[in-house]
C-alpha cells in the first residue's frame, strides 16, 4: 500500500515536517513562499490523506471534493479555525484539528501586552521622533502617556489566551481585572480576583479592553458602534483575536470622533488589507494613537515550533487510527 500523502500549503517551522517524514509519509510542501492560490490548492490536495493548511487557506467542501475520499484529517496550523468549514468536514467524516499550546498562549498574551504598553507609553511615536533626531532635551511634557498600574483591564473571552493575559495583568502590572465570557472562569476569579461582567458593563469600567474570542457568527462585529459608545473616552482597544470581531468602520469612526483613546491591532477585518474600504477616506494608518502589527501575535520561535509539532502529531495520530490530540471544537 502506498504511504500516506500529506499536503502542506506553505513552508514553515520544519520540525513538524521532519516528524511527518520520519513516519515514512510522502510529504508534499508547496514550494512557493506565498499564500497558495485556490487553483494550486485544489490541484495539490488531490489524493491526500491529510492536509496541513494555514489560517490563510479557506478549507471547505470544494477542497474536500478535490481531495477525494482518501482525506482523513485537516490539521490547521493555527489556534483559530474559522478558515475551516467544520460542518462540511463533519458531514464527510474528516477530522479537523488546531494547535493550542502553552507557548502559543504565552506568545499571544505577550503580544497583547506589547501593544498595550506601546499604546500607553506611545513607544512607536517616540521612536519615530527620536530617530528623526528631534530630541533636543528632556521635557516635562513630552510624550505623556498613561500607566497600566492600578488600571482596569477588561478581557473579552476568558479562555486559555485570555487567562494568560489576565495573569500578566494582575501579577506583572498590578491591574484590576474584569472579564466577559459566556462561561465562568473560576480559576482566574480565585487566583487573580477577576470579576465576570456582562460585556456592556465591562466596556464601561475598563481602561483597556483586550479581545480573546474565536471568530464565530456570534462574535462577528462583537465590537461595533454601540459597544464603542459604552467605552471610556480614555480607554484603549487591543485585538489579537480575529479581525472581523471588530466592526472596523465603527472603530474608525470611534477613533475619528475621539470616542476612545486608541487601538492596538494585530488582526484586521479584511486581511490581508489593513482597511476594508476607503470610501470614507478614514485609514487606520493615519491615527498616531493606533498601532498596527501584521498578524504576528504567535510569531515566536517557540510558539511556531509547537504549532508545527502539534499539527504533525495530530496527523500521525489520526493516520495511525488513534484519536486526534487537539480536535477543533
Ligand atoms: C493565529 O492567529 C492563530 O489562530 O494561531
Ligand atoms: C526623569 O528622567 C527623571 O529623572 O525624573
Tab-separated table of C-alpha atoms and ligand atoms in Angstrom:
chain	number	residue	atom	x	y	z
A	1	UNK	CA	0.000	0.000	0.000
A	2	UNK	CA	1.282	3.470	-0.863
A	3	UNK	CA	2.467	5.536	2.055
A	4	UNK	CA	0.048	8.265	3.167
A	5	UNK	CA	0.291	11.515	1.240
A	6	UNK	CA	0.338	14.799	3.148
A	7	UNK	CA	-0.046	18.213	1.546
A	8	UNK	CA	1.422	21.189	3.417
A	9	UNK	CA	0.251	24.516	1.973
A	10	UNK	CA	3.354	26.529	2.859
A	11	UNK	CA	6.901	26.197	4.144
A	12	UNK	CA	7.173	26.825	7.859
A	13	UNK	CA	8.988	25.773	11.043
A	14	UNK	CA	10.128	22.409	9.823
A	15	UNK	CA	10.167	20.246	12.949
A	16	UNK	CA	6.635	19.110	12.119
A	17	UNK	CA	7.575	18.301	8.539
A	18	UNK	CA	10.538	16.251	9.786
A	19	UNK	CA	8.249	14.340	12.147
A	20	UNK	CA	5.900	13.540	9.247
A	21	UNK	CA	8.752	12.409	7.017
A	22	UNK	CA	10.134	10.261	9.843
A	23	UNK	CA	6.885	8.281	9.621
A	24	UNK	CA	7.719	7.470	6.029
A	25	UNK	CA	4.829	9.591	4.738
A	26	UNK	CA	5.065	11.269	1.370
A	27	UNK	CA	5.112	14.949	2.311
A	28	UNK	CA	4.385	17.478	-0.412
A	29	UNK	CA	5.209	21.012	0.755
A	30	UNK	CA	4.007	23.803	-1.524
A	31	UNK	CA	7.226	25.232	-2.905
A	32	UNK	CA	6.374	28.932	-3.150
A	33	UNK	CA	6.691	31.121	-0.080
A	34	UNK	CA	3.369	32.875	-0.557
A	35	UNK	CA	-0.304	32.206	0.095
A	36	UNK	CA	-1.263	29.363	-2.206
A	37	UNK	CA	-3.766	30.203	-4.920
A	38	UNK	CA	-7.126	28.470	-4.956
A	39	UNK	CA	-6.225	26.699	-8.170
A	40	UNK	CA	-2.943	25.354	-6.814
A	41	UNK	CA	-4.593	24.316	-3.567
A	42	UNK	CA	-7.335	22.333	-5.300
A	43	UNK	CA	-4.793	20.717	-7.613
A	44	UNK	CA	-2.357	19.749	-4.873
A	45	UNK	CA	-4.812	18.216	-2.410
A	46	UNK	CA	-5.927	15.513	-4.871
A	47	UNK	CA	-5.487	12.083	-3.357
A	48	UNK	CA	-4.201	13.363	0.000
A	49	UNK	CA	-4.669	11.570	3.289
A	50	UNK	CA	-4.022	14.744	5.260
A	51	UNK	CA	-3.829	18.475	4.615
A	52	UNK	CA	-1.796	20.823	6.782
A	53	UNK	CA	-3.158	24.268	5.897
A	54	UNK	CA	-2.644	27.759	7.307
A	55	UNK	CA	-5.270	30.219	8.518
A	56	UNK	CA	-4.970	31.963	5.135
A	57	UNK	CA	-6.396	28.913	3.311
A	58	UNK	CA	-10.179	28.554	3.118
A	59	UNK	CA	-10.786	24.847	3.633
A	60	UNK	CA	-14.321	23.988	2.551
A	61	UNK	CA	-16.306	21.428	0.614
A	62	UNK	CA	-14.572	22.324	-2.678
A	63	UNK	CA	-11.303	21.290	-1.085
A	64	UNK	CA	-12.803	18.085	0.298
A	65	UNK	CA	-14.177	17.194	-3.135
A	66	UNK	CA	-10.839	17.979	-4.777
A	67	UNK	CA	-9.009	15.841	-2.205
A	68	UNK	CA	-11.321	12.877	-2.642
A	69	UNK	CA	-12.231	10.044	-0.277
A	70	UNK	CA	-8.675	9.449	0.972
A	71	UNK	CA	-8.719	12.644	3.061
A	72	UNK	CA	-8.953	11.873	6.766
A	73	UNK	CA	-7.659	14.944	8.549
A	74	UNK	CA	-7.192	18.684	8.175
A	75	UNK	CA	-4.560	19.744	10.712
A	76	UNK	CA	-4.854	23.534	10.746
A	77	UNK	CA	-1.590	25.308	11.611
A	78	UNK	CA	-3.336	27.855	13.880
A	79	UNK	CA	-5.217	28.123	17.112
A	80	UNK	CA	-8.185	29.683	15.318
A	81	UNK	CA	-10.034	27.547	12.760
A	82	UNK	CA	-12.577	29.941	11.288
A	83	UNK	CA	-10.953	29.227	7.894
A	84	UNK	CA	-12.223	25.631	8.000
A	85	UNK	CA	-15.828	24.638	7.325
A	86	UNK	CA	-16.281	22.322	10.316
A	87	UNK	CA	-19.808	21.284	9.382
A	88	UNK	CA	-18.742	20.198	5.889
A	89	UNK	CA	-15.801	18.277	7.358
A	90	UNK	CA	-18.077	16.543	9.836
A	91	UNK	CA	-20.532	15.523	7.134
A	92	UNK	CA	-17.685	13.794	5.322
A	93	UNK	CA	-16.160	12.296	8.458
A	94	UNK	CA	-12.982	14.381	8.115
A	95	UNK	CA	-11.272	15.259	11.381
A	96	UNK	CA	-10.205	18.873	11.938
A	97	UNK	CA	-7.543	19.831	14.468
A	98	UNK	CA	-5.929	23.082	15.618
A	99	UNK	CA	-2.720	23.936	17.506
A	100	UNK	CA	-3.440	25.212	21.003
A	101	UNK	CA	-0.320	25.200	23.185
A	102	UNK	CA	1.043	26.909	26.260
A	103	UNK	CA	3.794	28.540	24.205
A	104	UNK	CA	1.224	29.972	21.815
A	105	UNK	CA	-0.942	31.255	24.674
A	106	UNK	CA	2.032	32.986	26.252
A	107	UNK	CA	3.275	34.408	22.944
A	108	UNK	CA	-0.121	35.911	22.125
A	109	UNK	CA	-0.519	37.237	25.666
A	110	UNK	CA	2.914	38.860	25.466
A	111	UNK	CA	1.978	40.464	22.171
A	112	UNK	CA	-1.257	41.819	23.648
A	113	UNK	CA	0.878	43.414	26.357
A	114	UNK	CA	3.392	44.699	23.831
A	115	UNK	CA	0.523	46.510	22.110
A	116	UNK	CA	-0.917	47.742	25.417
A	117	UNK	CA	2.414	49.124	26.634
A	118	UNK	CA	3.255	50.608	23.248
A	119	UNK	CA	-0.047	52.460	23.198
A	120	UNK	CA	0.035	53.518	26.820
A	121	UNK	CA	3.618	54.795	26.611
A	122	UNK	CA	3.455	55.922	22.982
A	123	UNK	CA	6.563	53.923	22.080
A	124	UNK	CA	6.190	53.921	18.249
A	125	UNK	CA	5.596	57.699	18.163
A	126	UNK	CA	8.545	58.326	20.460
A	127	UNK	CA	10.723	56.010	18.379
A	128	UNK	CA	9.932	57.877	15.169
A	129	UNK	CA	10.602	61.172	16.971
A	130	UNK	CA	13.958	60.018	18.312
A	131	UNK	CA	15.140	58.527	15.033
A	132	UNK	CA	14.219	61.771	13.266
A	133	UNK	CA	16.722	63.457	15.608
A	134	UNK	CA	14.000	65.694	17.038
A	135	UNK	CA	15.034	65.177	20.642
A	136	UNK	CA	16.585	68.402	21.850
A	137	UNK	CA	16.499	67.872	25.603
A	138	UNK	CA	14.349	66.468	28.374
A	139	UNK	CA	10.917	67.977	28.698
A	140	UNK	CA	8.318	67.572	31.417
A	141	UNK	CA	5.539	67.421	28.839
A	142	UNK	CA	6.967	65.235	26.110
A	143	UNK	CA	5.063	62.064	25.195
A	144	UNK	CA	2.940	61.933	28.301
A	145	UNK	CA	1.178	58.604	28.308
A	146	UNK	CA	-0.875	56.598	30.692
A	147	UNK	CA	0.130	53.913	33.165
A	148	UNK	CA	-1.145	50.375	33.449
A	149	UNK	CA	-0.629	50.234	37.220
A	150	UNK	CA	-3.950	50.169	39.053
A	151	UNK	CA	-5.953	50.401	35.830
A	152	UNK	CA	-8.746	48.026	34.899
A	153	UNK	CA	-8.231	45.512	32.120
A	154	UNK	CA	-11.335	44.030	30.524
A	155	UNK	CA	-10.734	40.623	28.969
A	156	UNK	CA	-13.325	39.654	26.382
A	157	UNK	CA	-13.125	35.861	26.123
A	158	UNK	CA	-11.546	34.193	29.147
A	159	UNK	CA	-10.268	31.006	27.527
A	160	UNK	CA	-6.636	29.908	27.527
A	161	UNK	CA	-5.177	33.022	25.899
A	162	UNK	CA	-7.460	35.383	27.812
A	163	UNK	CA	-6.334	33.737	31.047
A	164	UNK	CA	-2.645	34.178	30.112
A	165	UNK	CA	-3.266	37.873	29.529
A	166	UNK	CA	-5.146	38.048	32.831
A	167	UNK	CA	-2.246	36.526	34.766
A	168	UNK	CA	0.209	39.066	33.378
A	169	UNK	CA	-2.156	41.935	34.068
A	170	UNK	CA	-2.539	41.117	37.737
A	171	UNK	CA	0.835	39.587	38.610
A	172	UNK	CA	3.027	41.695	36.359
A	173	UNK	CA	1.273	45.037	36.158
A	174	UNK	CA	-0.937	45.270	39.236
A	175	UNK	CA	-4.042	45.813	37.143
A	176	UNK	CA	-7.611	45.152	38.177
A	177	UNK	CA	-9.335	42.520	36.139
A	178	UNK	CA	-12.831	42.075	34.770
A	179	UNK	CA	-13.881	39.601	32.096
A	180	UNK	CA	-16.804	38.847	29.837
A	181	UNK	CA	-17.433	35.285	28.734
A	182	UNK	CA	-20.480	33.085	28.341
A	183	UNK	CA	-18.707	30.654	30.673
A	184	UNK	CA	-17.413	31.422	34.125
A	185	UNK	CA	-13.688	31.015	34.678
A	186	UNK	CA	-13.395	30.103	38.382
A	187	UNK	CA	-9.589	29.818	38.123
A	188	UNK	CA	-8.974	33.446	37.225
A	189	UNK	CA	-11.644	34.519	39.708
A	190	UNK	CA	-9.944	32.650	42.523
A	191	UNK	CA	-6.304	33.226	41.599
A	192	UNK	CA	-6.497	36.736	40.223
A	193	UNK	CA	-9.629	38.248	41.735
A	194	UNK	CA	-11.168	38.599	38.277
A	195	UNK	CA	-14.782	39.644	38.167
A	196	UNK	CA	-17.181	38.418	35.497
A	197	UNK	CA	-19.358	41.130	33.948
A	198	UNK	CA	-21.747	41.367	31.019
A	199	UNK	CA	-19.889	42.875	28.028
A	200	UNK	CA	-21.791	46.183	28.318
A	201	UNK	CA	-20.626	46.673	31.895
A	202	UNK	CA	-17.093	45.545	31.163
A	203	UNK	CA	-16.821	48.191	28.448
A	204	UNK	CA	-17.963	50.894	30.843
A	205	UNK	CA	-15.377	50.180	33.532
A	206	UNK	CA	-12.301	49.098	31.534
A	207	UNK	CA	-9.269	51.268	30.767
A	208	UNK	CA	-8.001	48.610	28.354
A	209	UNK	CA	-10.239	46.149	26.508
A	210	UNK	CA	-8.460	43.086	25.097
A	211	UNK	CA	-10.259	40.658	22.767
A	212	UNK	CA	-9.660	36.902	23.037
A	213	UNK	CA	-12.734	35.283	21.490
A	214	UNK	CA	-12.735	32.985	18.453
A	215	UNK	CA	-14.431	34.238	15.298
A	216	UNK	CA	-17.937	32.762	15.228
A	217	UNK	CA	-21.232	34.019	13.794
A	218	UNK	CA	-21.990	35.254	17.328
A	219	UNK	CA	-18.713	37.164	17.721
A	220	UNK	CA	-18.582	38.822	14.282
A	221	UNK	CA	-18.725	42.585	14.889
A	222	UNK	CA	-18.968	41.996	18.629
A	223	UNK	CA	-17.360	45.428	18.905
A	224	UNK	CA	-19.424	47.889	16.897
A	225	UNK	CA	-20.814	51.413	17.253
A	226	UNK	CA	-22.909	50.804	20.356
A	227	UNK	CA	-20.053	48.984	22.085
A	228	UNK	CA	-17.580	51.786	21.364
A	229	UNK	CA	-20.118	54.276	22.698
A	230	UNK	CA	-20.010	52.467	26.042
A	231	UNK	CA	-16.224	52.604	26.407
A	232	UNK	CA	-14.412	55.235	28.414
A	233	UNK	CA	-13.031	58.015	26.241
A	234	UNK	CA	-9.657	57.297	27.798
A	235	UNK	CA	-9.795	53.567	27.047
A	236	UNK	CA	-7.776	51.537	24.523
A	237	UNK	CA	-8.882	48.551	22.440
A	238	UNK	CA	-6.493	45.640	21.817
A	239	UNK	CA	-7.279	42.984	19.207
A	240	UNK	CA	-5.041	39.923	18.841
A	241	UNK	CA	-8.001	37.585	18.152
A	242	UNK	CA	-9.597	37.854	14.706
A	243	UNK	CA	-10.203	40.998	12.669
A	244	UNK	CA	-13.935	40.602	11.990
A	245	UNK	CA	-14.663	40.539	15.738
A	246	UNK	CA	-14.316	44.315	15.385
A	247	UNK	CA	-16.500	46.332	13.033
A	248	UNK	CA	-13.594	48.264	11.522
A	249	UNK	CA	-15.777	51.059	10.141
A	250	UNK	CA	-17.246	51.627	13.579
A	251	UNK	CA	-13.752	51.593	15.074
A	252	UNK	CA	-12.546	54.209	12.587
A	253	UNK	CA	-15.496	56.435	13.457
A	254	UNK	CA	-14.853	55.954	17.173
A	255	UNK	CA	-11.218	56.986	16.621
A	256	UNK	CA	-12.140	59.955	14.459
A	257	UNK	CA	-14.635	61.283	16.989
A	258	UNK	CA	-12.230	60.507	19.860
A	259	UNK	CA	-14.797	58.160	21.403
A	260	UNK	CA	-11.858	56.030	22.535
A	261	UNK	CA	-8.188	56.823	23.207
A	262	UNK	CA	-6.627	54.416	20.736
A	263	UNK	CA	-6.278	50.887	19.445
A	264	UNK	CA	-3.616	48.216	19.107
A	265	UNK	CA	-4.462	45.804	16.309
A	266	UNK	CA	-2.705	42.636	15.205
A	267	UNK	CA	-5.614	41.423	13.071
A	268	UNK	CA	-7.854	43.150	10.537
A	269	UNK	CA	-11.349	42.726	9.242
A	270	UNK	CA	-10.333	42.324	5.575
A	271	UNK	CA	-6.907	40.704	5.849
A	272	UNK	CA	-4.504	40.966	4.203
A	273	UNK	CA	-5.873	44.501	3.604
A	274	UNK	CA	-5.427	46.774	6.584
A	275	UNK	CA	-8.572	48.742	5.732
A	276	UNK	CA	-11.714	47.210	4.245
A	277	UNK	CA	-12.736	50.060	2.022
A	278	UNK	CA	-11.723	53.656	1.954
A	279	UNK	CA	-14.905	55.309	0.718
A	280	UNK	CA	-14.919	57.375	3.900
A	281	UNK	CA	-11.205	58.233	3.496
A	282	UNK	CA	-10.561	57.003	7.013
A	283	UNK	CA	-7.446	54.884	7.287
A	284	UNK	CA	-6.106	53.198	10.368
A	285	UNK	CA	-2.555	54.182	9.477
A	286	UNK	CA	-3.382	57.871	9.770
A	287	UNK	CA	-4.025	57.727	13.501
A	288	UNK	CA	-0.966	58.178	15.712
A	289	UNK	CA	-2.915	56.528	18.537
A	290	UNK	CA	-3.335	53.330	16.521
A	291	UNK	CA	-0.641	50.671	16.466
A	292	UNK	CA	-0.729	48.045	13.746
A	293	UNK	CA	1.134	44.748	13.561
A	294	UNK	CA	0.659	42.240	10.713
A	295	UNK	CA	-0.917	39.222	12.484
A	296	UNK	CA	2.248	38.267	14.360
A	297	UNK	CA	0.990	37.601	17.899
A	298	UNK	CA	2.107	33.964	17.825
A	299	UNK	CA	5.266	34.722	15.847
A	300	UNK	CA	7.897	33.455	18.270
A	301	UNK	CA	10.294	30.611	17.575
A	302	UNK	CA	8.924	28.548	20.450
A	303	UNK	CA	5.255	29.068	19.586
A	304	UNK	CA	5.686	28.303	15.902
A	305	UNK	CA	7.750	25.176	16.660
A	306	UNK	CA	4.999	23.998	18.985
A	307	UNK	CA	2.328	24.636	16.365
A	308	UNK	CA	4.313	22.709	13.797
A	309	UNK	CA	4.821	19.696	16.070
A	310	UNK	CA	1.201	19.692	17.265
A	311	UNK	CA	-0.138	19.798	13.700
A	312	UNK	CA	2.177	16.916	12.717
A	313	UNK	CA	1.314	14.842	15.785
A	314	UNK	CA	-2.388	15.244	15.070
A	315	UNK	CA	-1.820	13.871	11.574
A	316	UNK	CA	0.310	10.989	12.848
A	317	UNK	CA	-2.309	10.090	15.481
A	318	UNK	CA	-5.229	10.104	13.057
A	319	UNK	CA	-3.393	8.234	10.294
A	320	UNK	CA	-2.435	5.578	12.851
A	321	UNK	CA	-6.076	5.112	13.748
A	322	UNK	CA	-5.851	6.992	17.056
A	323	UNK	CA	-7.878	9.917	18.327
A	324	UNK	CA	-6.614	13.409	17.397
A	325	UNK	CA	-4.717	15.199	20.185
A	326	UNK	CA	-6.338	18.601	19.783
A	327	UNK	CA	-9.590	18.355	17.820
A	328	UNK	CA	-11.026	21.721	16.772
A	329	UNK	CA	-14.030	22.471	18.945
B	1	LIG	C1	-3.264	32.764	14.711
B	1	LIG	O1	-3.952	33.722	14.506
B	1	LIG	C2	-3.785	31.516	15.182
B	1	LIG	O2	-5.019	31.350	15.230
B	1	LIG	O3	-2.983	30.638	15.531
B	2	LIG	C1	13.400	61.577	34.588
B	2	LIG	O1	14.305	61.198	33.865
B	2	LIG	C2	13.576	61.857	35.993
B	2	LIG	O2	14.718	61.765	36.485
B	2	LIG	O3	12.550	62.172	36.635
